[in-house]
Amino acid sequence: MKANTGVAIAAGAVAVLCGSVAAAQDFGGDVPPSYLRSPLGAPANALELGLNLGYAQGFGDIGSERRLRDVAGPGAGVGVKLVYRAVPKVGLGLTSRYEQYMAQGGADVRGVTLGAEASFHLAPFERVDPVISLGTGYRALWTAARPGVWTATPAGVWIAAPAGVRGDTVTHGIELGRLQAVIDVRMSESVALGPTIGGGLNLFLWENTAGSIRGWEVQGRRVNSFVFAGLEGRFDLGGQRVREVVQVARRP
């Protein structure tokens, strides 16, 4: 995946977001609600599959001897979520994401996250449903040096892997916290698509060469961040579709 693909997806997501907000204006008088203002049943006791893709980039330092921008530049990523929505407004689930970044020296740099998150639907019975997600988990950054291509070591020294040999290094860490916002535009009671933006704080702890169980600590560990923007789709399976209960006060 190339960075320009991620940028194009992110730009499309922003355009969809702006269009959604503009189309969701209130109507007065006896005019019926627009498509985006018409209510829908919300999933409950349902399994939710989420898929997202878009632009991704890291900022900050891995440690005192390395900056993220020296290892990985702009990139693109795809993610998958498996969430259980016991009630319309809250979901709990597992997440995973794969990212590929542009890098100096022709190296292949990939990112992987595995974690858990809680999602909160602010308007689950509406066509336009803002969703806020909070999560945490594991993050890895895999730097794969191509044979004969110069690349930077964890100590900042540039070396070239011998012909026929790949000098792969895996950097492991913790995703301390992740915040994501999605504007779900619900096409039906079970399908939604919308723009998303988010980011997380990370702390890389140790590294090892691929295929080896021996590793070493990251020197001068620093908190860094990764951000992403793109599109996310949701598909709810099973469960029920419930309607909003409106309390009507009785006249005294």
mmCIF file of C-alpha atoms in Angstrom:
data_model
loop_
_atom_site.group_PDB
_atom_site.id
_atom_site.type_symbol
_atom_site.label_atom_id
_atom_site.label_comp_id
_atom_site.label_asym_id
_atom_site.label_seq_id
_atom_site.Cartn_x
_atom_site.Cartn_y
_atom_site.Cartn_z
ATOM 1 C CA MET A 1 0.000 0.000 0.000
ATOM 2 C CA LYS A 2 1.219 3.457 -0.845
ATOM 3 C CA ALA A 3 0.885 6.624 1.180
ATOM 4 C CA ASN A 4 -0.929 8.461 -1.636
ATOM 5 C CA THR A 5 -3.665 5.807 -1.525
ATOM 6 C CA GLY A 6 -4.143 6.494 2.180
ATOM 7 C CA VAL A 7 -4.221 10.262 1.561
ATOM 8 C CA ALA A 8 -6.892 9.844 -1.129
ATOM 9 C CA ILE A 9 -9.052 7.742 1.187
ATOM 10 C CA ALA A 10 -8.633 10.240 4.026
ATOM 11 C CA ALA A 11 -9.615 13.124 1.730
ATOM 12 C CA GLY A 12 -12.696 11.199 0.628
ATOM 13 C CA ALA A 13 -13.600 10.587 4.257
ATOM 14 C CA VAL A 14 -13.462 14.322 5.001
ATOM 15 C CA ALA A 15 -15.677 15.016 1.981
ATOM 16 C CA VAL A 16 -18.223 12.453 3.165
ATOM 17 C CA LEU A 17 -18.168 13.974 6.663
ATOM 18 C CA CYS A 18 -18.818 17.474 5.330
ATOM 19 C CA GLY A 19 -21.622 16.210 3.095
ATOM 20 C CA SER A 20 -23.209 14.329 5.990
ATOM 21 C CA VAL A 21 -23.235 17.397 8.223
ATOM 22 C CA ALA A 22 -24.631 19.644 5.464
ATOM 23 C CA ALA A 23 -27.378 17.165 4.584
ATOM 24 C CA ALA A 24 -28.498 16.694 8.175
ATOM 25 C CA GLN A 25 -30.071 20.141 8.656
ATOM 26 C CA ASP A 26 -33.362 20.494 10.548
ATOM 27 C CA PHE A 27 -36.581 20.916 8.609
ATOM 28 C CA GLY A 28 -39.400 23.129 9.857
ATOM 29 C CA GLY A 29 -43.180 23.052 9.489
ATOM 30 C CA ASP A 30 -44.918 19.945 8.165
ATOM 31 C CA VAL A 31 -42.046 18.879 5.924
ATOM 32 C CA PRO A 32 -41.229 15.201 6.677
ATOM 33 C CA PRO A 33 -37.736 14.404 7.960
ATOM 34 C CA SER A 34 -35.031 13.875 5.378
ATOM 35 C CA TYR A 35 -33.431 10.499 4.750
ATOM 36 C CA LEU A 36 -30.571 11.304 7.122
ATOM 37 C CA ARG A 37 -32.986 12.482 9.849
ATOM 38 C CA SER A 38 -35.343 9.488 9.738
ATOM 39 C CA PRO A 39 -35.051 7.178 12.790
ATOM 40 C CA LEU A 40 -33.991 3.524 12.646
ATOM 41 C CA GLY A 41 -33.970 0.529 14.923
ATOM 42 C CA ALA A 42 -30.639 -0.027 16.684
ATOM 43 C CA PRO A 43 -28.784 -3.352 17.139
ATOM 44 C CA ALA A 44 -28.949 -4.994 20.562
ATOM 45 C CA ASN A 45 -27.445 -8.308 21.655
ATOM 46 C CA ALA A 46 -25.725 -8.341 18.247
ATOM 47 C CA LEU A 47 -22.273 -9.193 16.900
ATOM 48 C CA GLU A 48 -20.729 -6.306 14.979
ATOM 49 C CA LEU A 49 -18.011 -6.628 12.336
ATOM 50 C CA GLY A 50 -16.067 -3.465 11.561
ATOM 51 C CA LEU A 51 -13.680 -2.846 8.644
ATOM 52 C CA ASN A 52 -11.629 0.303 8.082
ATOM 53 C CA LEU A 53 -8.880 1.573 5.799
ATOM 54 C CA GLY A 54 -7.032 4.809 5.209
ATOM 55 C CA TYR A 55 -3.969 6.957 5.862
ATOM 56 C CA ALA A 56 -1.605 6.314 8.804
ATOM 57 C CA GLN A 57 1.552 7.988 10.148
ATOM 58 C CA GLY A 58 3.676 7.969 13.296
ATOM 59 C CA PHE A 59 5.156 10.935 15.165
ATOM 60 C CA GLY A 60 7.700 11.286 17.928
ATOM 61 C CA ASP A 61 10.645 9.145 19.063
ATOM 62 C CA ILE A 62 10.995 5.408 19.549
ATOM 63 C CA GLY A 63 13.846 6.023 21.987
ATOM 64 C CA SER A 64 16.611 8.467 22.751
ATOM 65 C CA GLU A 65 18.588 7.220 19.714
ATOM 66 C CA ARG A 66 15.832 6.942 17.099
ATOM 67 C CA ARG A 67 13.003 9.041 15.728
ATOM 68 C CA LEU A 68 9.934 7.487 14.110
ATOM 69 C CA ARG A 69 10.327 9.611 10.993
ATOM 70 C CA ASP A 70 13.791 8.078 10.451
ATOM 71 C CA VAL A 71 12.223 4.622 10.436
ATOM 72 C CA ALA A 72 8.737 5.024 8.951
ATOM 73 C CA GLY A 73 7.141 7.781 6.897
ATOM 74 C CA PRO A 74 3.529 8.165 5.742
ATOM 75 C CA GLY A 75 1.615 4.985 5.013
ATOM 76 C CA ALA A 76 -1.744 3.271 4.783
ATOM 77 C CA GLY A 77 -3.506 0.667 6.871
ATOM 78 C CA VAL A 78 -6.468 -1.687 7.106
ATOM 79 C CA GLY A 79 -8.208 -2.785 10.288
ATOM 80 C CA VAL A 80 -10.835 -5.211 11.519
ATOM 81 C CA LYS A 81 -13.004 -5.170 14.651
ATOM 82 C CA LEU A 82 -15.220 -7.756 16.288
ATOM 83 C CA VAL A 83 -17.574 -6.091 18.771
ATOM 84 C CA TYR A 84 -20.448 -7.321 20.919
ATOM 85 C CA ARG A 85 -23.255 -4.758 21.307
ATOM 86 C CA ALA A 86 -25.293 -5.847 24.306
ATOM 87 C CA VAL A 87 -27.231 -2.566 24.204
ATOM 88 C CA PRO A 88 -27.622 0.001 21.388
ATOM 89 C CA LYS A 89 -25.359 2.627 22.969
ATOM 90 C CA VAL A 90 -22.351 0.531 24.045
ATOM 91 C CA GLY A 91 -20.142 -2.132 22.466
ATOM 92 C CA LEU A 92 -17.111 -4.083 23.715
ATOM 93 C CA GLY A 93 -14.748 -5.931 21.419
ATOM 94 C CA LEU A 94 -11.374 -6.822 19.940
ATOM 95 C CA THR A 95 -9.442 -4.896 17.284
ATOM 96 C CA SER A 96 -6.561 -5.571 14.919
ATOM 97 C CA ARG A 97 -4.809 -3.363 12.372
ATOM 98 C CA TYR A 98 -2.104 -3.811 9.736
ATOM 99 C CA GLU A 99 -0.151 -0.840 8.358
ATOM 100 C CA GLN A 100 2.580 -0.401 5.764
ATOM 101 C CA TYR A 101 4.794 2.686 5.648
ATOM 102 C CA MET A 102 7.166 4.377 3.251
ATOM 103 C CA ALA A 103 10.761 4.160 4.497
ATOM 104 C CA GLN A 104 14.244 5.397 3.745
ATOM 105 C CA GLY A 105 16.711 3.156 1.975
ATOM 106 C CA GLY A 106 14.089 0.901 0.403
ATOM 107 C CA ALA A 107 13.307 -1.025 3.593
ATOM 108 C CA ASP A 108 9.852 -2.500 4.205
ATOM 109 C CA VAL A 109 8.276 -1.098 7.382
ATOM 110 C CA ARG A 110 5.038 -2.581 8.680
ATOM 111 C CA GLY A 111 2.941 -1.968 11.759
ATOM 112 C CA VAL A 112 0.585 -4.300 13.612
ATOM 113 C CA THR A 113 -1.781 -3.656 16.515
ATOM 114 C CA LEU A 114 -3.876 -6.055 18.594
ATOM 115 C CA GLY A 115 -6.134 -4.816 21.351
ATOM 116 C CA ALA A 116 -9.509 -4.265 22.959
ATOM 117 C CA GLU A 117 -11.850 -1.287 22.865
ATOM 118 C CA ALA A 118 -15.133 0.098 24.120
ATOM 119 C CA SER A 119 -17.357 1.997 21.690
ATOM 120 C CA PHE A 120 -20.075 4.493 22.578
ATOM 121 C CA HIS A 121 -22.868 5.337 20.104
ATOM 122 C CA LEU A 122 -24.168 8.850 20.712
ATOM 123 C CA ALA A 123 -27.275 8.580 18.489
ATOM 124 C CA PRO A 124 -27.909 4.853 17.884
ATOM 125 C CA PHE A 125 -31.511 5.357 16.686
ATOM 126 C CA GLU A 126 -30.640 7.980 14.056
ATOM 127 C CA ARG A 127 -29.352 7.709 10.489
ATOM 128 C CA VAL A 128 -26.269 9.730 11.450
ATOM 129 C CA ASP A 129 -24.707 8.165 14.545
ATOM 130 C CA PRO A 130 -21.452 9.609 15.944
ATOM 131 C CA VAL A 131 -19.363 6.880 17.584
ATOM 132 C CA ILE A 132 -16.491 7.369 20.048
ATOM 133 C CA SER A 133 -14.125 4.455 20.792
ATOM 134 C CA LEU A 134 -11.480 4.075 23.499
ATOM 135 C CA GLY A 135 -8.967 1.240 23.428
ATOM 136 C CA THR A 136 -5.568 -0.139 24.352
ATOM 137 C CA GLY A 137 -3.371 -3.079 23.388
ATOM 138 C CA TYR A 138 -0.142 -4.278 21.766
ATOM 139 C CA ARG A 139 1.785 -2.543 18.959
ATOM 140 C CA ALA A 140 4.675 -3.823 16.871
ATOM 141 C CA LEU A 141 6.818 -2.183 14.201
ATOM 142 C CA TRP A 142 8.550 -4.564 11.793
ATOM 143 C CA THR A 143 11.501 -3.215 9.781
ATOM 144 C CA ALA A 144 12.530 -5.594 6.999
ATOM 145 C CA ALA A 145 15.796 -4.589 5.297
ATOM 146 C CA ARG A 146 16.078 -5.842 1.746
ATOM 147 C CA PRO A 147 19.270 -7.719 0.766
ATOM 148 C CA GLY A 148 21.980 -5.316 -0.386
ATOM 149 C CA VAL A 149 19.949 -2.230 0.622
ATOM 150 C CA TRP A 150 21.256 0.229 3.216
ATOM 151 C CA THR A 151 19.051 0.679 6.293
ATOM 152 C CA ALA A 152 19.374 2.089 9.815
ATOM 153 C CA THR A 153 19.983 -0.152 12.825
ATOM 154 C CA PRO A 154 18.388 0.536 16.250
ATOM 155 C CA ALA A 155 21.613 2.356 17.199
ATOM 156 C CA GLY A 156 21.235 4.683 14.200
ATOM 157 C CA VAL A 157 24.060 3.076 12.183
ATOM 158 C CA TRP A 158 23.440 2.491 8.475
ATOM 159 C CA ILE A 159 24.269 -1.028 7.259
ATOM 160 C CA ALA A 160 23.457 -3.185 4.249
ATOM 161 C CA ALA A 161 22.196 -6.748 4.581
ATOM 162 C CA PRO A 162 24.345 -9.248 2.626
ATOM 163 C CA ALA A 163 22.941 -10.606 -0.628
ATOM 164 C CA GLY A 164 20.415 -13.332 0.094
ATOM 165 C CA VAL A 165 19.986 -12.261 3.732
ATOM 166 C CA ARG A 166 17.160 -10.137 5.196
ATOM 167 C CA GLY A 167 17.978 -8.059 8.270
ATOM 168 C CA ASP A 168 14.569 -7.941 9.941
ATOM 169 C CA THR A 169 14.000 -6.192 13.291
ATOM 170 C CA VAL A 170 10.751 -6.263 15.268
ATOM 171 C CA THR A 171 10.099 -3.513 17.822
ATOM 172 C CA HIS A 172 7.467 -4.389 20.455
ATOM 173 C CA GLY A 173 5.456 -2.067 22.648
ATOM 174 C CA ILE A 174 2.210 -1.080 24.285
ATOM 175 C CA GLU A 175 -0.541 1.059 22.851
ATOM 176 C CA LEU A 176 -1.202 3.020 26.035
ATOM 177 C CA GLY A 177 -4.432 4.513 24.789
ATOM 178 C CA ARG A 178 -6.308 4.973 21.522
ATOM 179 C CA LEU A 179 -9.137 7.397 20.716
ATOM 180 C CA GLN A 180 -11.215 7.095 17.549
ATOM 181 C CA ALA A 181 -14.221 9.016 16.223
ATOM 182 C CA VAL A 182 -16.531 7.789 13.453
ATOM 183 C CA ILE A 183 -19.560 9.431 11.850
ATOM 184 C CA ASP A 184 -21.720 6.409 11.021
ATOM 185 C CA VAL A 185 -24.126 7.025 8.145
ATOM 186 C CA ARG A 186 -26.535 4.099 8.505
ATOM 187 C CA MET A 187 -27.808 2.718 5.222
ATOM 188 C CA SER A 188 -29.977 0.182 7.034
ATOM 189 C CA GLU A 189 -30.523 -1.103 10.564
ATOM 190 C CA SER A 190 -27.529 -3.440 10.130
ATOM 191 C CA VAL A 191 -25.103 -1.593 7.824
ATOM 192 C CA ALA A 192 -23.243 1.712 8.310
ATOM 193 C CA LEU A 193 -20.401 3.522 6.536
ATOM 194 C CA GLY A 194 -18.651 6.747 7.439
ATOM 195 C CA PRO A 195 -15.464 8.775 7.834
ATOM 196 C CA THR A 196 -13.160 8.101 10.766
ATOM 197 C CA ILE A 197 -10.202 9.779 12.426
ATOM 198 C CA GLY A 198 -8.173 8.827 15.463
ATOM 199 C CA GLY A 199 -4.832 8.275 17.092
ATOM 200 C CA GLY A 200 -3.030 6.565 19.920
ATOM 201 C CA LEU A 201 -0.139 6.967 22.358
ATOM 202 C CA ASN A 202 2.488 4.208 22.335
ATOM 203 C CA LEU A 203 5.565 3.126 24.245
ATOM 204 C CA PHE A 204 8.026 0.727 22.591
ATOM 205 C CA LEU A 205 9.775 -1.509 25.138
ATOM 206 C CA TRP A 206 12.051 -4.063 23.465
ATOM 207 C CA GLU A 207 13.305 -5.358 20.107
ATOM 208 C CA ASN A 208 14.519 -8.582 18.583
ATOM 209 C CA THR A 209 15.631 -9.887 15.221
ATOM 210 C CA ALA A 210 12.997 -11.880 13.363
ATOM 211 C CA GLY A 211 13.142 -15.578 14.222
ATOM 212 C CA SER A 212 15.108 -15.044 17.446
ATOM 213 C CA ILE A 213 13.719 -15.147 20.995
ATOM 214 C CA ARG A 214 16.623 -13.077 22.324
ATOM 215 C CA GLY A 215 16.028 -9.350 22.434
ATOM 216 C CA TRP A 216 17.226 -6.056 23.882
ATOM 217 C CA GLU A 217 15.574 -3.101 25.550
ATOM 218 C CA VAL A 218 14.808 0.077 23.660
ATOM 219 C CA GLN A 219 17.242 2.689 24.944
ATOM 220 C CA GLY A 220 15.694 5.885 26.325
ATOM 221 C CA ARG A 221 12.089 4.865 25.785
ATOM 222 C CA ARG A 222 9.808 7.661 24.670
ATOM 223 C CA VAL A 223 6.033 7.978 24.316
ATOM 224 C CA ASN A 224 5.089 8.464 20.652
ATOM 225 C CA SER A 225 1.893 8.618 18.636
ATOM 226 C CA PHE A 226 0.314 7.156 15.523
ATOM 227 C CA VAL A 227 -2.635 8.827 13.776
ATOM 228 C CA PHE A 228 -5.009 7.589 11.092
ATOM 229 C CA ALA A 229 -7.914 8.849 8.967
ATOM 230 C CA GLY A 230 -10.113 7.070 6.454
ATOM 231 C CA LEU A 231 -13.396 5.179 6.109
ATOM 232 C CA GLU A 232 -15.011 2.587 8.357
ATOM 233 C CA GLY A 233 -17.901 0.212 7.702
ATOM 234 C CA ARG A 234 -19.994 -1.664 10.274
ATOM 235 C CA PHE A 235 -22.055 -4.802 9.737
ATOM 236 C CA ASP A 236 -24.299 -6.034 12.570
ATOM 237 C CA LEU A 237 -25.135 -9.735 12.669
ATOM 238 C CA GLY A 238 -27.867 -11.445 14.677
ATOM 239 C CA GLY A 239 -29.511 -10.046 17.779
ATOM 240 C CA GLN A 240 -32.484 -7.720 17.710
ATOM 241 C CA ARG A 241 -33.229 -4.317 16.220
ATOM 242 C CA VAL A 242 -34.918 -2.218 18.873
ATOM 243 C CA ARG A 243 -36.716 1.115 18.592
ATOM 244 C CA GLU A 244 -36.187 4.101 20.830
ATOM 245 C CA VAL A 245 -38.673 4.286 23.694
ATOM 246 C CA VAL A 246 -40.060 7.791 24.124
ATOM 247 C CA GLN A 247 -41.548 8.657 27.501
ATOM 248 C CA VAL A 248 -44.727 10.700 27.213
ATOM 249 C CA ALA A 249 -45.730 12.607 30.326
ATOM 250 C CA ARG A 250 -49.367 12.312 31.378
ATOM 251 C CA ARG A 251 -51.435 15.431 31.860
ATOM 252 C CA PRO A 252 -52.377 16.030 35.500
#
